[in-house]
Coordinates of C-alpha atoms in Angstrom, one line a residue:
Chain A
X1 CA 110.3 111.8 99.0
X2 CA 108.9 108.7 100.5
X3 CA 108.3 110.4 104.2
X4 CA 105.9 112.6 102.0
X5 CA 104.1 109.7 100.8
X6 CA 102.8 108.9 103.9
X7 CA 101.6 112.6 105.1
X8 CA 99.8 112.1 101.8
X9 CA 98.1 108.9 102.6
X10 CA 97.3 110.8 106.6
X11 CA 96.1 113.4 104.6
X12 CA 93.9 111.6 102.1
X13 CA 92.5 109.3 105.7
X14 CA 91.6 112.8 107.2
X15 CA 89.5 113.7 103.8
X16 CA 87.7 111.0 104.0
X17 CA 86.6 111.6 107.6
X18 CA 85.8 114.8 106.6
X19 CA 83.7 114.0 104.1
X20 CA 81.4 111.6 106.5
X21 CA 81.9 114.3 109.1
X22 CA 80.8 117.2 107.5
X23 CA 76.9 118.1 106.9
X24 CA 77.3 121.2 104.3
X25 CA 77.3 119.7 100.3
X26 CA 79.9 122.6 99.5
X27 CA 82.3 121.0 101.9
X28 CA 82.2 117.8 100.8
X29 CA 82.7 118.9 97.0
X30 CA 85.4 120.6 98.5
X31 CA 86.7 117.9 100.2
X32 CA 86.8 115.6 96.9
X33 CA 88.6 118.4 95.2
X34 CA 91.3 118.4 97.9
X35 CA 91.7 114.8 97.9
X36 CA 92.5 114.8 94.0
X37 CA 94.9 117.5 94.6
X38 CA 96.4 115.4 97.0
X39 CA 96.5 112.2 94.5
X40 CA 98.1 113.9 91.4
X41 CA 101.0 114.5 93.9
X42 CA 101.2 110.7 94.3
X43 CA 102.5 109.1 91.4
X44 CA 105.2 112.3 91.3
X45 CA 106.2 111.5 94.6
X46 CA 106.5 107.6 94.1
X47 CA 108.6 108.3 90.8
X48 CA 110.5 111.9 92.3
X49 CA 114.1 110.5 90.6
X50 CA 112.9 109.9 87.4
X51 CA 110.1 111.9 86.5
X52 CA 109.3 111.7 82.8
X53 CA 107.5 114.2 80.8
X54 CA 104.6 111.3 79.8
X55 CA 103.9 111.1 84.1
X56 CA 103.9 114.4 84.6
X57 CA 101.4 115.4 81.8
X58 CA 99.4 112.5 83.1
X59 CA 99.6 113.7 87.1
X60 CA 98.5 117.3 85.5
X61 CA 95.3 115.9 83.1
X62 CA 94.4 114.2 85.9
X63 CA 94.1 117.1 88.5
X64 CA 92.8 119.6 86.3
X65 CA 89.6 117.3 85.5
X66 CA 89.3 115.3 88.8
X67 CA 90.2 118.7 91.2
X68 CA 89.2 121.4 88.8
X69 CA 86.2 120.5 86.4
X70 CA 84.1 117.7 87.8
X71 CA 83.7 119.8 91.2
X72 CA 82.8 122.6 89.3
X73 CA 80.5 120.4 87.1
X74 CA 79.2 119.3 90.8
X75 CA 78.8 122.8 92.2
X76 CA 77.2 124.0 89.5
X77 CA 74.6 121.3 89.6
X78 CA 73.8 122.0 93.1
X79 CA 73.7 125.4 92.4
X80 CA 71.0 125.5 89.4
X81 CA 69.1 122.3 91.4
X82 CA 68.8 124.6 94.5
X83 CA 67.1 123.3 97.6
X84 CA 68.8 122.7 100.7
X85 CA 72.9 122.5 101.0
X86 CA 72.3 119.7 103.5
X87 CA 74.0 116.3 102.7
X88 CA 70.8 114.7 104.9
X89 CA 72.7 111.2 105.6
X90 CA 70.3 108.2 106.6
X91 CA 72.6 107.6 109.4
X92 CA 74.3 110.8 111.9
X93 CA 76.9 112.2 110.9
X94 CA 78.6 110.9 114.2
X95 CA 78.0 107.8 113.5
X96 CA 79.0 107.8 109.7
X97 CA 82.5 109.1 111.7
X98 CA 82.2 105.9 113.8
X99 CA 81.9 103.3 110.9
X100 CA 84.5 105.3 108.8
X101 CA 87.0 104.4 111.4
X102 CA 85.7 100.7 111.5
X103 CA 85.7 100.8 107.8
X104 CA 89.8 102.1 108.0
X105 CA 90.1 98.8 110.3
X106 CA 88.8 96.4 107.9
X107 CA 90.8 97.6 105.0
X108 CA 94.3 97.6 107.3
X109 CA 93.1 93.7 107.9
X110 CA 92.3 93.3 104.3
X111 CA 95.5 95.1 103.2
X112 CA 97.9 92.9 105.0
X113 CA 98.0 90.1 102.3
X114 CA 98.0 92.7 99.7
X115 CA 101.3 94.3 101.1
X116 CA 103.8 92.0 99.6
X117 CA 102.2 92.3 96.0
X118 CA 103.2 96.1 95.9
X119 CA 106.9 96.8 96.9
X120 CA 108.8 100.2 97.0
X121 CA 106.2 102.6 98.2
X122 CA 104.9 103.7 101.7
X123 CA 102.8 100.6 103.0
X124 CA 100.0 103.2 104.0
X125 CA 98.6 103.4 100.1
X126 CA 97.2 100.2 100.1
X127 CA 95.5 100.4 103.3
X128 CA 94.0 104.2 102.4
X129 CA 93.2 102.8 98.7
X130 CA 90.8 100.4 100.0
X131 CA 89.7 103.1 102.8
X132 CA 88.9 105.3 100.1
X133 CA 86.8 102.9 97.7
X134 CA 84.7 102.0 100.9
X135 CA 84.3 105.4 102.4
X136 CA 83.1 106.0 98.6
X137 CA 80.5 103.2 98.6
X138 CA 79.6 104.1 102.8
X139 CA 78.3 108.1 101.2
X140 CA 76.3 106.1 98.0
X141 CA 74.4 103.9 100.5
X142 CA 74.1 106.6 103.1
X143 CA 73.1 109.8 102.1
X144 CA 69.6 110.9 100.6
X145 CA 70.5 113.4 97.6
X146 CA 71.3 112.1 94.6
X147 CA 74.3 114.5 93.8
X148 CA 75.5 113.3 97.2
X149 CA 76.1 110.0 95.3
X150 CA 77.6 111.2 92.8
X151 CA 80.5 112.5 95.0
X152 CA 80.2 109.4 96.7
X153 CA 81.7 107.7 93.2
X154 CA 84.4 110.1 92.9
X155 CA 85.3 109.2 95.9
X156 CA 85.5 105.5 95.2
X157 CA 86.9 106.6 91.9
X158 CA 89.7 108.3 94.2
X159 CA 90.4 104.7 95.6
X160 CA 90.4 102.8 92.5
X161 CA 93.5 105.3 91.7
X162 CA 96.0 105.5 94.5
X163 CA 95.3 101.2 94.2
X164 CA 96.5 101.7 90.6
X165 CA 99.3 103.9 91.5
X166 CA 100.3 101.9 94.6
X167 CA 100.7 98.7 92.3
X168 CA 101.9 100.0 88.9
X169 CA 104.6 101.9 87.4
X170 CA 103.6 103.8 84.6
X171 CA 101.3 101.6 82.3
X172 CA 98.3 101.1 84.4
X173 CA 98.0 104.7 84.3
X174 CA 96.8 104.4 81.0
X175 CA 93.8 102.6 82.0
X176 CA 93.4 104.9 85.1
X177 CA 93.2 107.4 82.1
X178 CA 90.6 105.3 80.4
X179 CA 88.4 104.6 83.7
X180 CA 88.8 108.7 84.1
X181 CA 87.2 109.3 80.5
X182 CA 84.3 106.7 82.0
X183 CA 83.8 109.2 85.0
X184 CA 84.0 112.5 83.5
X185 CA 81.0 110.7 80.9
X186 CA 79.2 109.2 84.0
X187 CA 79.5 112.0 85.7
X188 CA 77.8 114.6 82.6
X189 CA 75.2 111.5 82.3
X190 CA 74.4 111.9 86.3
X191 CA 74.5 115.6 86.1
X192 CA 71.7 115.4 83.5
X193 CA 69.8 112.3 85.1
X194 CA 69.6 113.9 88.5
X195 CA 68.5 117.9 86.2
X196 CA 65.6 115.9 84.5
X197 CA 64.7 113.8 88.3
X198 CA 65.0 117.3 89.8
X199 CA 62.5 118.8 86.8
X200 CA 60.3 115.8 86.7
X201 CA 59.5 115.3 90.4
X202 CA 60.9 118.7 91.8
X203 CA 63.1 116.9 94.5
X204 CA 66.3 114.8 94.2
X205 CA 65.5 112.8 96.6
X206 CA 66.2 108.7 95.9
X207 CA 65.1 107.7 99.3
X208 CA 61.2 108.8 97.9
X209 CA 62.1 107.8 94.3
X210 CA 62.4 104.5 95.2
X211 CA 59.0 104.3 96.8
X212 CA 57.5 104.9 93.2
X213 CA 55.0 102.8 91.5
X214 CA 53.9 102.4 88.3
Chain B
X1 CA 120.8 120.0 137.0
X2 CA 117.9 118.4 135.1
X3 CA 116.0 117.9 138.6
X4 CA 116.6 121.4 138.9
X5 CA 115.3 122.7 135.6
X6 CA 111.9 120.3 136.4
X7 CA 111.3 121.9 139.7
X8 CA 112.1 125.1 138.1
X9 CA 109.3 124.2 135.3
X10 CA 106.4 123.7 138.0
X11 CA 107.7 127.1 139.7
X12 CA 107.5 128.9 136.4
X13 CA 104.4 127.0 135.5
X14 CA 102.6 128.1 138.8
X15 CA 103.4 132.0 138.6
X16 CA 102.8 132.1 134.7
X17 CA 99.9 130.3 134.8
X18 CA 97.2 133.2 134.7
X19 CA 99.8 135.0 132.3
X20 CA 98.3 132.6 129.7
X21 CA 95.0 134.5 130.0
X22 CA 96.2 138.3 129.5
X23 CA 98.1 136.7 126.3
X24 CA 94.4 134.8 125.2
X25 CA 92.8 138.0 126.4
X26 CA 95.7 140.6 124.7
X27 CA 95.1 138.3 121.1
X28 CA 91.4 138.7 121.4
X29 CA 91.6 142.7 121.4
X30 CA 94.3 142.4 118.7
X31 CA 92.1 141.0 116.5
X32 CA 88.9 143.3 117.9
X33 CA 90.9 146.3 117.2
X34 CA 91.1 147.3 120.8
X35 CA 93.6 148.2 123.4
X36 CA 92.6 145.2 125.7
X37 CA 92.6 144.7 129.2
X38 CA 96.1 144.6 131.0
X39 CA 98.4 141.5 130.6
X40 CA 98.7 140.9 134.3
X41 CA 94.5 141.4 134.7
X42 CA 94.4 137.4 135.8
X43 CA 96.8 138.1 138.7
X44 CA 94.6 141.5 139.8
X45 CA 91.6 139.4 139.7
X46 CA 93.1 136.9 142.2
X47 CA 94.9 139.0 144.1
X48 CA 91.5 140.8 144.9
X49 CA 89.6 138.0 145.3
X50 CA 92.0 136.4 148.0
X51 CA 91.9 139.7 150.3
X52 CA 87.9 139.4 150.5
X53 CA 86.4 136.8 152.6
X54 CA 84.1 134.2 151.5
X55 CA 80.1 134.2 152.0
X56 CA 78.4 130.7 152.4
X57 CA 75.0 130.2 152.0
X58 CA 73.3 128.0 154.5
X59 CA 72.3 125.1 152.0
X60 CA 75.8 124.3 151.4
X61 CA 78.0 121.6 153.4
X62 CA 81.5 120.9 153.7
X63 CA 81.6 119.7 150.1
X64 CA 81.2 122.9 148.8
X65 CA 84.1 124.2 150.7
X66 CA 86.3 120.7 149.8
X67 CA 85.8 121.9 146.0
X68 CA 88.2 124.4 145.5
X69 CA 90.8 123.4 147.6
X70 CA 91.1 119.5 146.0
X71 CA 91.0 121.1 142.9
X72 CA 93.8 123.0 143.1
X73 CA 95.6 120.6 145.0
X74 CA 95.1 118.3 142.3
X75 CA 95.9 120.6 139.7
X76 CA 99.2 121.3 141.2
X77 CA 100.1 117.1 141.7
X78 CA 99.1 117.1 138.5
X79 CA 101.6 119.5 136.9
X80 CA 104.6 117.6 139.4
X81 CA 104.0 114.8 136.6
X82 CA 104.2 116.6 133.6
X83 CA 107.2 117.0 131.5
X84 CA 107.6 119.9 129.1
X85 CA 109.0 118.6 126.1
X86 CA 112.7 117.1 126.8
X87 CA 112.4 118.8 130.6
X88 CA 111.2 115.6 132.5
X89 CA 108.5 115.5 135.0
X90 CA 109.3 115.8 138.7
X91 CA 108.1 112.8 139.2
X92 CA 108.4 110.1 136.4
X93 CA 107.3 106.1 136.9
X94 CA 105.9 104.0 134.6
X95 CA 102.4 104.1 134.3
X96 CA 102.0 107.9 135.6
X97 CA 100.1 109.0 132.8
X98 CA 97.1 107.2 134.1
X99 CA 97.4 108.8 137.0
X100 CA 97.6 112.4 135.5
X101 CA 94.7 111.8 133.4
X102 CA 93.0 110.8 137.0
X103 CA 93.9 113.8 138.5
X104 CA 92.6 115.8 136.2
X105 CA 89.1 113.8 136.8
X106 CA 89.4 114.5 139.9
X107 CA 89.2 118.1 140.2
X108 CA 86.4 117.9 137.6
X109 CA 84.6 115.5 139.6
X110 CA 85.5 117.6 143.2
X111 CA 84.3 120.9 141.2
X112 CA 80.9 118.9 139.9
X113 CA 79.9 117.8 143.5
X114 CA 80.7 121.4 144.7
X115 CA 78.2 122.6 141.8
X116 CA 75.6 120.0 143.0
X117 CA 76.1 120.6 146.7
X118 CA 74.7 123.8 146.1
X119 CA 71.3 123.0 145.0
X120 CA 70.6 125.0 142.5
X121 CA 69.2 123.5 139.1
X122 CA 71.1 125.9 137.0
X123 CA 74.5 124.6 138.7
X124 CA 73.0 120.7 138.1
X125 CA 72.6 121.7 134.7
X126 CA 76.1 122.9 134.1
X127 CA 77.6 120.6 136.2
X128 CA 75.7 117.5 133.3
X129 CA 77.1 119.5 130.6
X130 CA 80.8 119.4 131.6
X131 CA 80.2 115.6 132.7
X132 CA 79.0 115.1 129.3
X133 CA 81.4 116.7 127.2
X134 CA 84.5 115.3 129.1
X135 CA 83.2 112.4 129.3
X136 CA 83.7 112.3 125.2
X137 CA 86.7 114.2 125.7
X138 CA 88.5 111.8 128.0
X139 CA 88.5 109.0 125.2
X140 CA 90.7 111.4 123.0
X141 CA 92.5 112.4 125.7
X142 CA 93.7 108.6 126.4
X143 CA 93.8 107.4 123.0
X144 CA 96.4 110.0 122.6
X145 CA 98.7 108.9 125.1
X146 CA 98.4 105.6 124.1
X147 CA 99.3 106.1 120.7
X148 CA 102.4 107.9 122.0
X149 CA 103.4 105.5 124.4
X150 CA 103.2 102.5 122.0
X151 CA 105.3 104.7 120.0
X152 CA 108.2 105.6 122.3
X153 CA 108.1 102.1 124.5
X154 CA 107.5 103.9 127.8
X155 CA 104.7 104.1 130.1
X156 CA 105.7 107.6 131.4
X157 CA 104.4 110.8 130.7
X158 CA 108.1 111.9 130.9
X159 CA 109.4 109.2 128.2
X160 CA 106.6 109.8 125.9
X161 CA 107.3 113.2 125.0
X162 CA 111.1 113.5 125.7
X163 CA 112.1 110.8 123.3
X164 CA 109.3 111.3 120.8
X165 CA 111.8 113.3 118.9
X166 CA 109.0 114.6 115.8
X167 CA 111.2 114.9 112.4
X168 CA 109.0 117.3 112.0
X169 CA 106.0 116.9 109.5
X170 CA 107.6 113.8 107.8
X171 CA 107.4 110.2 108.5
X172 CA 105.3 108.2 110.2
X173 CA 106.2 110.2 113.6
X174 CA 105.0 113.6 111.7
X175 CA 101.3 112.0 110.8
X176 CA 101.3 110.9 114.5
X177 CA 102.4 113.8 116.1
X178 CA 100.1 116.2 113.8
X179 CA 97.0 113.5 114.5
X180 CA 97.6 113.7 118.4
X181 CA 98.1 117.2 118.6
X182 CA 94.8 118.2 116.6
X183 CA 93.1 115.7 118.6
X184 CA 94.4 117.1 121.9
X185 CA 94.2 120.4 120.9
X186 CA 89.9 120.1 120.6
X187 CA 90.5 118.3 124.1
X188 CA 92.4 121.3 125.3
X189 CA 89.6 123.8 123.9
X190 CA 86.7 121.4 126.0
X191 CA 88.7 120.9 129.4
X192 CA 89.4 124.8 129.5
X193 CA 85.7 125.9 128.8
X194 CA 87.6 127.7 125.7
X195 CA 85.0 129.5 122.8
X196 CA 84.4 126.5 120.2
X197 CA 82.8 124.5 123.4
X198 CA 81.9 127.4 125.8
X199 CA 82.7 131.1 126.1
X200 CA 84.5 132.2 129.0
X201 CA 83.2 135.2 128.9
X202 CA 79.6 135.3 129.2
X203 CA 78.0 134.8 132.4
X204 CA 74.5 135.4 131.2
X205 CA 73.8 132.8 128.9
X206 CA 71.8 129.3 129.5
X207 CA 74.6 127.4 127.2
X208 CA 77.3 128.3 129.3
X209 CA 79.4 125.1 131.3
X210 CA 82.1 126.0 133.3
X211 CA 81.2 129.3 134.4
X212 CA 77.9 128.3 135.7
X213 CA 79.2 125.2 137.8
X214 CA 81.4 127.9 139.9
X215 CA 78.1 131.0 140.2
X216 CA 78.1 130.4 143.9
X217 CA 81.7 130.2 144.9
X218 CA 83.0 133.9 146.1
X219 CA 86.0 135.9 147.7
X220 CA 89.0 133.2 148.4
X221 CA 87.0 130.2 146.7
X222 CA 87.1 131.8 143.2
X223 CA 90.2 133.1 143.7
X224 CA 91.4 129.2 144.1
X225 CA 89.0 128.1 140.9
X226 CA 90.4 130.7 138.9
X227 CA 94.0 129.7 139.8
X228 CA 93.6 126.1 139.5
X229 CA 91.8 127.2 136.0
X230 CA 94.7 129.1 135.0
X231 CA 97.0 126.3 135.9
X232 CA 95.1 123.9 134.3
X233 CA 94.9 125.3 130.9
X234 CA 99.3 125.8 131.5
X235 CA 99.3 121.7 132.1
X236 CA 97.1 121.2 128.9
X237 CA 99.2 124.0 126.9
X238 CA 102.3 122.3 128.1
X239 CA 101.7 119.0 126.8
X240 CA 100.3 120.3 123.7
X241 CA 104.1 122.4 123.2
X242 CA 106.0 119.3 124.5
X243 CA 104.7 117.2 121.7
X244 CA 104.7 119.7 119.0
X245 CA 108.1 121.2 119.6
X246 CA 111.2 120.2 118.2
X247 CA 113.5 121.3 121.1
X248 CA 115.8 118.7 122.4
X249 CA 119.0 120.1 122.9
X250 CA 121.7 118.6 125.5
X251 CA 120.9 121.7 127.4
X252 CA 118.0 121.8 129.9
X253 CA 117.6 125.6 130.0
X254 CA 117.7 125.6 126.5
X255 CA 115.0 123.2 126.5
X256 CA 112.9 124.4 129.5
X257 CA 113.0 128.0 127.9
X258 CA 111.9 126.5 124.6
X259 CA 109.5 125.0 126.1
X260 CA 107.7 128.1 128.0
X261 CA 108.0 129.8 124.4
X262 CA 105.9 126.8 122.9
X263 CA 103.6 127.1 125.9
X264 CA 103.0 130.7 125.3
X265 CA 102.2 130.5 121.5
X266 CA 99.8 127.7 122.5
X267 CA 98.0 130.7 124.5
X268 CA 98.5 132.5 121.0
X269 CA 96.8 130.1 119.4
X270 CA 93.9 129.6 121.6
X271 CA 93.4 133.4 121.0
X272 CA 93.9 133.2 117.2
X273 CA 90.6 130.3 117.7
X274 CA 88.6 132.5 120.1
X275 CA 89.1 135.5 117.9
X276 CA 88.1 133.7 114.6
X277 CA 85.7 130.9 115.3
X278 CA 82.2 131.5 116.5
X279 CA 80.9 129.1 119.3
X280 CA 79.7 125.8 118.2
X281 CA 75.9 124.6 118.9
X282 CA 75.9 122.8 121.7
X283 CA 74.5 119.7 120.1
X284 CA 77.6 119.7 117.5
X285 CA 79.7 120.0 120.3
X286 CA 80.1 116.0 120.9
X287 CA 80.6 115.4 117.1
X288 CA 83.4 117.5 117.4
X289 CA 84.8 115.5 120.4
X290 CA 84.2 112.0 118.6
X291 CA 85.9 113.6 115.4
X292 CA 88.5 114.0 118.0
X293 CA 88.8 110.7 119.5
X294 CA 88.6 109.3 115.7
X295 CA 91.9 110.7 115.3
X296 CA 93.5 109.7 118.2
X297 CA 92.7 106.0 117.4
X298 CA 93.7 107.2 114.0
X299 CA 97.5 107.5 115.3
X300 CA 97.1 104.3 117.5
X301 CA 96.4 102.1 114.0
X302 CA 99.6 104.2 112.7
X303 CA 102.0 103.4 115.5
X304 CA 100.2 99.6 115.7
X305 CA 100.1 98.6 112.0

């Protein structure tokens, strides 16, 4: 199973790019969704010889709400909000491309001293981990809409996961469980927070909400 | 025996060549629902295009004359270099793939100066757009063959597909092969004026590229341009198959006839694009070349990590 492990970790590099790559808001929901798919194959894969009931139901809680009902929380938010389906990034789309392959650099230089701390597993996870948790925080501090943001943090929230899996057996997915309840509340908080922005000012738009004065 | 199957490679390469455009053409009418033009229509159109003679108009020097003939030449050298999977190259030495990729620039850059020799400002303008484009296309092109030659050790074209032996989609090899051959494959679609970058087909249209650079060229000169097209998009096609394709076998025929299958459903899958894709804008064509290079130094960090 380990070959598979790192097609997983190409796979989950190549959502990422897509999701700076792409300018549709449907694609990059889409893309998220994929990417969880992808991660609740992970731990399985890492632990193929002696899969316990306890991982498995944990691997399938986790892709229903990560790849099933936050995106469809998501869609249907951008859906009722309306407007355009644009992602409208502060910088191009080519260039959110360039710095995600920069970003991938940076986190195979950072992952090098990392390497030794996680043993068994493909050496890519650690590297795509931290790829992931940046590529995350890149779409919060680059794109206008607020929902944008929001999949921005599931994204990072992706990252935080495959660095829990990549260094942990079975335990730390309890917290991952924990930080997932966080999300799945953050994210119905944000869902409501970016309705009422939408109602209030009729755009969701933080670049202009940040311009407001009292 | 093997120098025997390579020759026998560029001799099969250079009278299937324009076959690879009644099987783009015969998947296009598949899909449409039609009949389609015959599967030997490419040959037809040469054939009659190398009986008539050749009008020049009096603006035109030398150049424009040079144009086809260097590219075809180059064309040709180019395909004694490339291997086919396990089939080596006619001629293999370290560092060859440079020259192959030079080649190639050079019957762009023979076919652009023909284009601008002429004059005309709708041949300038075609002539910037395939600069442009393959200029972002070489990159991915490059990064490519780099990633597969720090993979196999070797500095030949022939080396870096005959003992990049892909266990298929597993493995480090798999992620680089698969990130190469997507990359290469948009390459591919840009250096052949296929539809995602520019239609073949239209020769009315202001976004056209390749079509417009050759407008003036007639009777034996178009013949050559659409031969040395045809041939070109078999030397892409072939190095496309001879990554992707498992075959290695101890037997060159074995090998040499795997590879002209892979070659062929390359043309297959050009057609399956053409058919379902729409052309892109022509603005979004470089983010689609830059996506490509992105993951060509993608499997460079892979095979250097």
């Amino acid at each position: 199973m380990e070959p598979w492990l790192d097609v997983i970790a190409v796979l989950l590099i190549l959502a990422n790019l897509r999701l700076l790559g792409t300018s549709r808001l449907s694609v990059c929901i889409q893309t998220v969704a994929a990417q969880a798919l992808l991660l609740g194959a992970v731990p399985l894969l890492m632990h193929a010889d002696e899969l316990s009931a306890r991982l498995i139901a944990i691997a399938a809680v986790y892709t229903v709400i990560k790849a099933i009902v936050l995106p469809w929380l998501l869609r249907r938010a951008a859906r009722e909000l309306g407007g355009t389906r644009e992602v409208e990034p502060f910088i191009g789309l080519t260039l959110s491309l360039l710095v995600g392959m920069g970003l991938f650099g940076v986190s195979l230089f950072l992952a090098g001293p990392l390497k030794r701390a996680g043993q068994g597993h493909s050496g890519l996870l650690i590297p795509v981990a931290l790829f992931t948790i940046m590529v995350g925080l890149l779409v919060i501090i680059s794109r206008k809409k607020a929902i944008t943001q929001v999949v921005g943090y599931l994204v990072m929230e992706n990252g935080i996961y495959v660095f829990g899996v990549a260094f942990a057996v079975q335990e730390p997915l309890l917290v991952e469980m924990g930080v997932l309840l966080d999300v799945l509340a953050a994210v119905f908080v944000m869902g409501l927070t970016i309705y009422h922005i939408s109602r209030e000012f009729d755009h969701i738009d933080t670049d202009r909400l940040s311009t407001l004065k009292d | 025996m093997a120098t025997a199957v390579s020759i026998l490679h560029v001799v099969l390469a250079l009278v299937l060549a324009p076959l690879l455009l009644g099987v783009i053409n015969r998947v296009k009418a598949k899909f449409a629902g039609r009949r389609g033009q015959p599967l030997l229509q490419a040959y037809y159109d040469i054939a009659k295009l190398l009986r008539k003679g050749a009008v020049y108009s009096r603006t035109t020097t030398w150049v424009f004359r040079l144009g086809p003939i260097v590219s075809l030449a180059a064309v040709v050298a180019s395909l004694l270099l490339l291997p086919l999977g396990a089939v080596v190259a006619v001629v293999a030495f370290p560092g060859d793939l440079l020259l192959w990729v030079y080649l190639l620039g050079l019957m762009r850059f023979v076919t652009v100066l023909a284009a601008l020799d002429t004059g005309s400002a709708f041949e300038g303008m075609g002539a910037s757009r395939e600069v442009q484009f393959s200029l972002l296309a070489e990159p991915a092109l490059l990064l490519g063959l780099v990633a597969l030659a720090a993979w196999s050790g070797g500095l030949s074209l022939s080396q870096l597909t005959g003992t990049h032996s892909t266990g298929w989609l597993t493995g480090t090899a798999g992620a680089i092969t698969l990130l190469v051959s997507a990359s290469w494959l948009a390459v591919l679609l840009t250096e052949n004026a296929r539809i995602p970058v520019d239609d073949p087909n239209t020769h009315l249209e202001l976004t056209m590229i390749h079509e417009v650079m050759v407008l003036d060229h007639g009777g034996v000169d178009l013949g050559l341009i659409q031969y040395a097209a045809a041939v070109k998009l078999w030397v892409f096609a072939a190095l496309l198959a001879g990554v992707l394709l498992p075959v290695r076998t101890a037997w060159p025929l074995v090998n040499l006839a795997g590879g002209v299958a892979g070659v062929l459903a390359v043309a297959m899958g050009v057609g399956v694009i053409e058919s379902t894709m729409a052309r892109l804008r022509l603005l979004r064509v470089p983010q689609m070349l830059v996506a490509a290079a992105v993951l060509a130094a993608l499997a460079v960090v892979l095979v250097l990590r």
